[in-house]
Amino acid sequence: MLQIEFQVRDEPKMIYRIAEYFIMLERKYELPVKQFVIFLGSDNPKMPTELDRERLKFSYPLVSLSTLDYHIFLNSDKPEEIILGILADFKGENPENALKQILVRVKETTKEDFSLNRYFNQLRVLAQLRNLEPLRWAAKFKNRYGQHRRIHQRRKGCSLS
């Protein structure tokens, strides 16, 4: 049984919630349980990940995306993974340049306009978690890409509906 919990804010009592979930899942399914908390916030989480009592020891892995190098996500061929780069560490890179790289990779790995729009919208939501205002450039990128796609399709004799 795999449980992944996404957390945006530092939650001091997260250890108790994850421990409760562990016991409930173990009791209900009688299967080994693996748990992960994925922290999406931009700050460094301080929530405890271990509980050590006289008759109970419990811990869970906490992965903070803001500590991972965004190039890890850029190297993916899956746009769903690439967009997570917006939550990672830009390693001193200007945020606008990092966003441009993310947008270019999303475009390169997406085949349909509908999917591309969906990824851009998801990227906009994730950027808000980092308090970035990047989507001014993203809107320009999207408009430029959309115009390029329409011109290319007209040359091929296709029409957009």
Coordinates of N, CA and C in Angstrom, one line a residue:
M1 N 0.9 -1.2 0.0 CA 0.0 0.0 0.0 C 0.9 1.2 0.0
L2 N 0.7 2.1 -0.9 CA 1.4 3.4 -1.0 C 0.5 4.6 -0.7
Q3 N 1.0 5.4 0.2 CA 0.2 6.6 0.5 C 1.2 7.8 0.3
I4 N 0.7 8.7 -0.5 CA 1.5 9.9 -0.7 C 0.7 11.1 -0.2
E5 N 1.2 11.9 0.6 CA 0.5 13.1 1.2 C 1.2 14.3 0.7
F6 N 0.5 15.2 0.0 CA 1.1 16.4 -0.4 C 0.8 17.5 0.6
Q7 N 1.8 18.3 1.0 CA 1.6 19.3 2.0 C 2.2 20.6 1.5
V8 N 1.4 21.7 1.7 CA 1.9 23.0 1.2 C 2.5 23.8 2.4
R9 N 1.9 23.6 3.6 CA 2.4 24.4 4.8 C 3.0 23.4 5.8
D10 N 3.9 24.0 6.5 CA 4.6 23.3 7.6 C 3.5 22.9 8.6
E11 N 3.4 21.7 9.0 CA 2.4 21.2 9.9 C 3.0 20.5 11.1
P12 N 3.1 21.2 12.2 CA 3.8 20.6 13.4 C 3.2 19.3 13.9
K13 N 1.9 19.0 13.6 CA 1.3 17.8 14.1 C 1.1 16.7 13.0
M14 N 1.8 16.9 11.9 CA 1.8 16.0 10.8 C 2.1 14.6 11.2
I15 N 3.1 14.4 12.1 CA 3.5 13.1 12.5 C 2.3 12.3 13.0
Y16 N 1.4 12.9 13.8 CA 0.3 12.2 14.3 C -0.7 11.8 13.2
R17 N -0.9 12.7 12.3 CA -1.9 12.4 11.2 C -1.3 11.2 10.3
I18 N 0.0 11.3 10.0 CA 0.5 10.2 9.2 C 0.5 8.9 10.0
A19 N 0.8 8.9 11.2 CA 0.8 7.7 12.1 C -0.6 7.1 12.1
E20 N -1.6 8.0 12.2 CA -3.0 7.5 12.2 C -3.4 6.8 10.9
Y21 N -3.0 7.5 9.8 CA -3.2 6.9 8.5 C -2.5 5.5 8.3
F22 N -1.3 5.5 8.8 CA -0.6 4.2 8.8 C -1.3 3.1 9.5
I23 N -1.8 3.3 10.7 CA -2.5 2.3 11.4 C -3.8 1.9 10.7
M24 N -4.6 2.9 10.3 CA -5.8 2.7 9.6 C -5.6 1.9 8.3
L25 N -4.6 2.2 7.5 CA -4.4 1.5 6.3 C -3.9 0.1 6.6
E26 N -3.0 -0.1 7.5 CA -2.5 -1.4 7.9 C -3.7 -2.3 8.4
R27 N -4.6 -1.7 9.2 CA -5.7 -2.5 9.8 C -6.6 -2.9 8.7
K28 N -7.0 -1.9 7.8 CA -8.0 -2.2 6.8 C -7.5 -3.2 5.7
Y29 N -6.3 -3.0 5.2 CA -5.9 -3.8 4.1 C -4.9 -4.9 4.4
E30 N -4.4 -4.9 5.6 CA -3.5 -5.9 6.1 C -2.3 -6.2 5.1
L31 N -1.8 -5.0 4.6 CA -0.7 -5.0 3.7 C 0.4 -4.1 4.2
P32 N 1.6 -4.3 3.8 CA 2.7 -3.4 4.3 C 2.4 -2.0 3.7
V33 N 2.6 -1.0 4.5 CA 2.3 0.4 4.1 C 3.6 1.2 3.9
K34 N 3.7 1.9 2.8 CA 4.8 2.8 2.5 C 4.2 4.2 2.5
Q35 N 4.7 5.1 3.2 CA 4.2 6.5 3.2 C 5.3 7.5 2.8
F36 N 4.8 8.6 2.2 CA 5.7 9.7 1.9 C 4.9 11.0 2.0
V37 N 5.6 12.0 2.5 CA 5.0 13.3 2.6 C 5.8 14.1 1.6
I38 N 5.2 14.7 0.6 CA 5.9 15.6 -0.4 C 5.5 17.0 0.0
F39 N 6.5 17.8 0.3 CA 6.3 19.2 0.7 C 6.5 20.1 -0.5
L40 N 5.4 20.8 -0.8 CA 5.4 21.7 -2.0 C 5.7 23.1 -1.7
G41 N 5.8 23.5 -0.4 CA 6.1 24.9 0.0 C 7.5 25.3 -0.4
S42 N 7.7 26.6 -0.4 CA 9.0 27.2 -0.8 C 10.0 27.2 0.3
D43 N 9.5 27.3 1.6 CA 10.4 27.3 2.7 C 10.9 25.9 3.1
N44 N 11.7 25.8 4.1 CA 12.2 24.5 4.5 C 11.3 24.0 5.6
P45 N 10.7 22.8 5.4 CA 9.8 22.3 6.4 C 10.5 22.0 7.7
K46 N 9.8 22.3 8.8 CA 10.4 22.0 10.2 C 9.5 21.0 10.9
M47 N 8.5 20.4 10.3 CA 7.6 19.5 10.9 C 8.4 18.2 11.3
P48 N 8.1 17.7 12.5 CA 8.8 16.5 12.9 C 8.4 15.3 12.0
T49 N 9.4 14.4 11.8 CA 9.1 13.2 11.0 C 9.3 12.0 11.8
E50 N 9.6 12.1 13.1 CA 9.8 10.9 13.9 C 9.0 11.1 15.2
L51 N 8.5 10.0 15.7 CA 7.8 10.0 17.0 C 8.5 8.9 17.8
D52 N 9.0 9.2 19.0 CA 9.8 8.2 19.8 C 9.2 8.3 21.2
R53 N 8.3 7.3 21.5 CA 7.7 7.2 22.8 C 8.2 5.9 23.4
E54 N 7.8 5.7 24.7 CA 8.2 4.5 25.4 C 7.8 3.3 24.6
R55 N 6.6 3.3 24.1 CA 6.0 2.0 23.5 C 5.7 2.2 22.1
L56 N 6.1 3.3 21.5 CA 5.8 3.6 20.1 C 7.0 4.3 19.4
K57 N 7.5 3.8 18.3 CA 8.4 4.5 17.5 C 7.9 4.5 16.1
F58 N 7.8 5.7 15.5 CA 7.2 5.9 14.2 C 8.0 7.0 13.4
S59 N 8.1 6.8 12.1 CA 8.7 7.8 11.3 C 8.2 7.7 9.9
Y60 N 8.3 8.8 9.1 CA 8.0 8.8 7.7 C 9.0 9.7 7.0
P61 N 9.2 9.4 5.7 CA 10.1 10.2 4.9 C 9.4 11.5 4.4
L62 N 10.1 12.6 4.5 CA 9.6 13.9 4.1 C 10.5 14.4 2.9
V63 N 9.9 14.6 1.8 CA 10.6 15.1 0.6 C 10.2 16.5 0.3
S64 N 11.1 17.4 0.4 CA 10.8 18.8 0.1 C 11.3 19.1 -1.3
L65 N 10.4 19.4 -2.2 CA 10.7 19.6 -3.6 C 11.7 20.9 -3.7
S66 N 11.6 21.8 -2.8 CA 12.4 23.0 -2.9 C 13.9 22.7 -2.7
T67 N 14.2 21.6 -2.2 CA 15.6 21.2 -2.0 C 16.2 20.4 -3.2
L68 N 15.4 20.1 -4.1 CA 15.8 19.3 -5.3 C 16.2 20.2 -6.4
D69 N 17.2 19.9 -7.2 CA 17.7 20.7 -8.3 C 16.6 20.6 -9.4
Y70 N 16.2 21.7 -9.9 CA 15.1 21.7 -11.0 C 15.6 21.1 -12.3
H71 N 16.9 20.9 -12.5 CA 17.3 20.2 -13.7 C 16.9 18.7 -13.7
I72 N 16.7 18.2 -12.5 CA 16.2 16.8 -12.4 C 14.9 16.7 -13.2
F73 N 14.0 17.7 -13.0 CA 12.7 17.6 -13.6 C 12.8 18.0 -15.1
L74 N 13.7 18.9 -15.4 CA 13.9 19.3 -16.8 C 14.4 18.2 -17.7
N75 N 15.1 17.2 -17.1 CA 15.7 16.1 -17.9 C 14.6 15.0 -18.2
S76 N 13.4 15.2 -17.6 CA 12.4 14.2 -17.9 C 11.8 14.4 -19.3
D77 N 11.2 13.3 -19.8 CA 10.5 13.4 -21.1 C 9.0 13.5 -20.8
K78 N 8.6 13.6 -19.6 CA 7.1 13.6 -19.2 C 6.8 15.0 -18.8
P79 N 5.9 15.7 -19.5 CA 5.5 17.1 -19.1 C 5.0 17.2 -17.6
E80 N 4.3 16.1 -17.2 CA 3.8 16.1 -15.8 C 4.9 16.2 -14.8
E81 N 6.1 15.6 -15.1 CA 7.2 15.7 -14.2 C 8.0 17.0 -14.4
I82 N 8.1 17.5 -15.6 CA 8.8 18.7 -15.9 C 8.2 19.9 -15.2
I83 N 6.9 20.0 -15.1 CA 6.3 21.2 -14.5 C 6.6 21.2 -13.0
L84 N 6.9 20.1 -12.4 CA 7.3 20.1 -11.0 C 8.6 20.9 -10.7
G85 N 9.3 21.1 -11.8 CA 10.6 21.9 -11.6 C 10.3 23.3 -11.1
I86 N 9.1 23.8 -11.3 CA 8.8 25.1 -10.8 C 8.9 25.2 -9.2
L87 N 8.7 24.0 -8.6 CA 8.8 23.9 -7.1 C 10.2 23.6 -6.6
A88 N 11.1 23.3 -7.5 CA 12.4 22.9 -7.1 C 13.4 24.1 -6.9
D89 N 14.6 23.8 -6.5 CA 15.6 24.8 -6.3 C 16.2 25.2 -7.6
F90 N 16.2 26.5 -7.9 CA 16.7 27.0 -9.2 C 18.2 27.1 -9.2
K91 N 18.9 26.8 -8.1 CA 20.3 26.7 -8.0 C 21.0 28.0 -8.5
G92 N 20.4 29.2 -8.0 CA 21.0 30.5 -8.3 C 20.5 31.0 -9.7
E93 N 19.8 30.2 -10.5 CA 19.3 30.7 -11.7 C 18.2 31.7 -11.5
N94 N 18.2 32.7 -12.4 CA 17.1 33.7 -12.4 C 15.8 33.0 -12.5
P95 N 14.8 33.2 -11.7 CA 13.5 32.5 -11.8 C 12.8 32.6 -13.2
E96 N 12.9 33.7 -13.8 CA 12.3 33.9 -15.2 C 13.1 33.0 -16.2
N97 N 14.4 32.9 -16.1 CA 15.1 32.0 -17.0 C 14.8 30.5 -16.7
A98 N 14.7 30.2 -15.4 CA 14.3 28.8 -15.1 C 12.9 28.5 -15.6
L99 N 12.0 29.4 -15.5 CA 10.6 29.2 -16.0 C 10.6 29.0 -17.5
K100 N 11.4 29.8 -18.2 CA 11.5 29.7 -19.7 C 12.0 28.3 -20.0
Q101 N 13.0 27.8 -19.3 CA 13.5 26.5 -19.6 C 12.4 25.4 -19.4
I102 N 11.6 25.6 -18.3 CA 10.6 24.6 -18.0 C 9.5 24.7 -19.1
L103 N 9.1 25.9 -19.5 CA 8.1 26.1 -20.5 C 8.5 25.5 -21.9
V104 N 9.8 25.7 -22.2 CA 10.3 25.1 -23.5 C 10.3 23.6 -23.4
R105 N 10.7 23.0 -22.3 CA 10.7 21.5 -22.2 C 9.2 21.0 -22.2
V106 N 8.3 21.7 -21.6 CA 6.9 21.3 -21.6 C 6.4 21.3 -23.1
K107 N 6.7 22.3 -23.8 CA 6.3 22.4 -25.2 C 7.0 21.3 -26.0
E108 N 8.2 21.0 -25.8 CA 8.9 20.0 -26.6 C 8.4 18.6 -26.3
T109 N 7.8 18.4 -25.2 CA 7.3 17.0 -24.8 C 5.8 16.9 -24.9
T110 N 5.1 17.9 -25.4 CA 3.7 17.8 -25.5 C 3.2 17.9 -26.9
K111 N 2.4 17.0 -27.3 CA 2.0 16.8 -28.7 C 0.7 17.6 -29.0
E112 N -0.2 17.8 -28.1 CA -1.5 18.4 -28.4 C -1.7 19.7 -27.7
D113 N -2.4 20.6 -28.4 CA -2.7 21.9 -27.9 C -3.5 21.8 -26.6
F114 N -4.5 20.9 -26.5 CA -5.3 20.8 -25.3 C -4.4 20.4 -24.1
S115 N -3.5 19.5 -24.3 CA -2.6 19.1 -23.2 C -1.7 20.2 -22.8
L116 N -1.2 20.9 -23.8 CA -0.2 22.0 -23.6 C -0.9 23.1 -22.7
N117 N -2.2 23.4 -23.0 CA -2.9 24.4 -22.2 C -3.1 23.9 -20.8
R118 N -3.4 22.6 -20.7 CA -3.6 22.0 -19.4 C -2.3 22.1 -18.5
Y119 N -1.2 21.8 -19.2 CA 0.1 21.9 -18.4 C 0.4 23.4 -18.1
F120 N 0.1 24.3 -18.9 CA 0.3 25.7 -18.6 C -0.5 26.1 -17.4
N121 N -1.7 25.7 -17.4 CA -2.6 26.0 -16.2 C -2.1 25.4 -15.0
Q122 N -1.6 24.2 -15.0 CA -1.1 23.5 -13.9 C 0.2 24.2 -13.4
L123 N 1.0 24.7 -14.3 CA 2.2 25.4 -14.0 C 1.9 26.7 -13.3
R124 N 0.8 27.4 -13.8 CA 0.3 28.6 -13.1 C 0.0 28.4 -11.7
V125 N -0.7 27.3 -11.4 CA -1.1 27.0 -10.0 C 0.1 26.7 -9.2
L126 N 1.0 25.9 -9.7 CA 2.2 25.6 -8.9 C 3.1 26.8 -8.7
A127 N 3.2 27.7 -9.7 CA 4.0 28.9 -9.5 C 3.5 29.8 -8.4
Q128 N 2.2 29.8 -8.1 CA 1.6 30.5 -7.0 C 2.1 30.0 -5.7
L129 N 2.3 28.7 -5.6 CA 2.8 28.1 -4.4 C 4.2 28.6 -4.0
R130 N 4.9 29.1 -5.0 CA 6.3 29.6 -4.8 C 6.2 31.2 -4.8
N131 N 5.0 31.7 -4.8 CA 4.9 33.2 -4.9 C 5.6 33.8 -6.0
L132 N 5.6 33.1 -7.1 CA 6.3 33.6 -8.4 C 5.2 34.3 -9.2
E133 N 5.6 35.3 -9.9 CA 4.7 36.0 -10.9 C 5.2 35.7 -12.3
P134 N 5.4 34.5 -12.6 CA 6.1 34.2 -13.9 C 5.1 34.2 -15.1
L135 N 3.9 34.2 -14.8 CA 3.0 33.8 -15.9 C 2.7 34.9 -16.9
R136 N 3.3 36.1 -16.6 CA 3.3 37.2 -17.6 C 4.0 36.6 -18.8
W137 N 5.2 36.1 -18.6 CA 6.1 35.6 -19.6 C 5.4 34.3 -20.2
A138 N 4.8 33.5 -19.4 CA 4.2 32.3 -19.8 C 3.1 32.6 -20.8
A139 N 2.3 33.6 -20.5 CA 1.2 34.0 -21.4 C 1.8 34.4 -22.7
K140 N 2.9 35.2 -22.8 CA 3.5 35.6 -24.0 C 4.0 34.4 -24.8
F141 N 4.6 33.4 -24.0 CA 5.1 32.2 -24.6 C 3.9 31.4 -25.2
K142 N 2.8 31.3 -24.5 CA 1.7 30.6 -25.0 C 1.1 31.2 -26.2
N143 N 0.9 32.5 -26.2 CA 0.4 33.2 -27.3 C 1.3 33.1 -28.5
R144 N 2.6 33.2 -28.3 CA 3.5 33.1 -29.4 C 3.5 31.6 -30.0
Y145 N 3.4 30.7 -29.1 CA 3.4 29.3 -29.5 C 2.0 29.0 -30.3
G146 N 0.9 29.5 -29.7 CA -0.4 29.3 -30.3 C -0.4 29.9 -31.7
Q147 N 0.2 31.1 -31.9 CA 0.2 31.8 -33.2 C 1.1 30.9 -34.2
H148 N 2.2 30.5 -33.7 CA 3.1 29.6 -34.5 C 2.3 28.4 -35.0
R149 N 1.6 27.7 -34.1 CA 0.9 26.5 -34.4 C -0.2 26.8 -35.4
R150 N -1.0 27.9 -35.3 CA -2.0 28.2 -36.2 C -1.4 28.5 -37.6
I151 N -0.3 29.2 -37.7 CA 0.3 29.5 -39.0 C 0.7 28.2 -39.6
H152 N 1.4 27.4 -38.9 CA 1.9 26.1 -39.4 C 0.7 25.2 -39.9
Q153 N -0.4 25.2 -39.1 CA -1.5 24.4 -39.5 C -2.2 24.9 -40.8
R154 N -2.2 26.3 -40.9 CA -2.8 26.9 -42.2 C -2.0 26.5 -43.4
R155 N -0.7 26.5 -43.2 CA 0.2 26.1 -44.3 C 0.0 24.7 -44.8
K156 N -0.4 23.9 -43.8 CA -0.6 22.4 -44.1 C -2.0 22.2 -44.7
G157 N -2.9 23.3 -44.6 CA -4.3 23.2 -45.1 C -5.2 22.7 -44.0
C158 N -4.8 22.7 -42.8 CA -5.6 22.3 -41.6 C -6.3 23.6 -41.1
S159 N -7.4 23.4 -40.4 CA -8.0 24.5 -39.8 C -8.2 24.2 -38.3
L160 N -8.3 25.2 -37.5 CA -8.6 25.1 -36.1 C -10.0 25.3 -35.8
S161 N -10.6 24.4 -35.1 CA -12.0 24.6 -34.7 C -12.1 25.2 -33.3

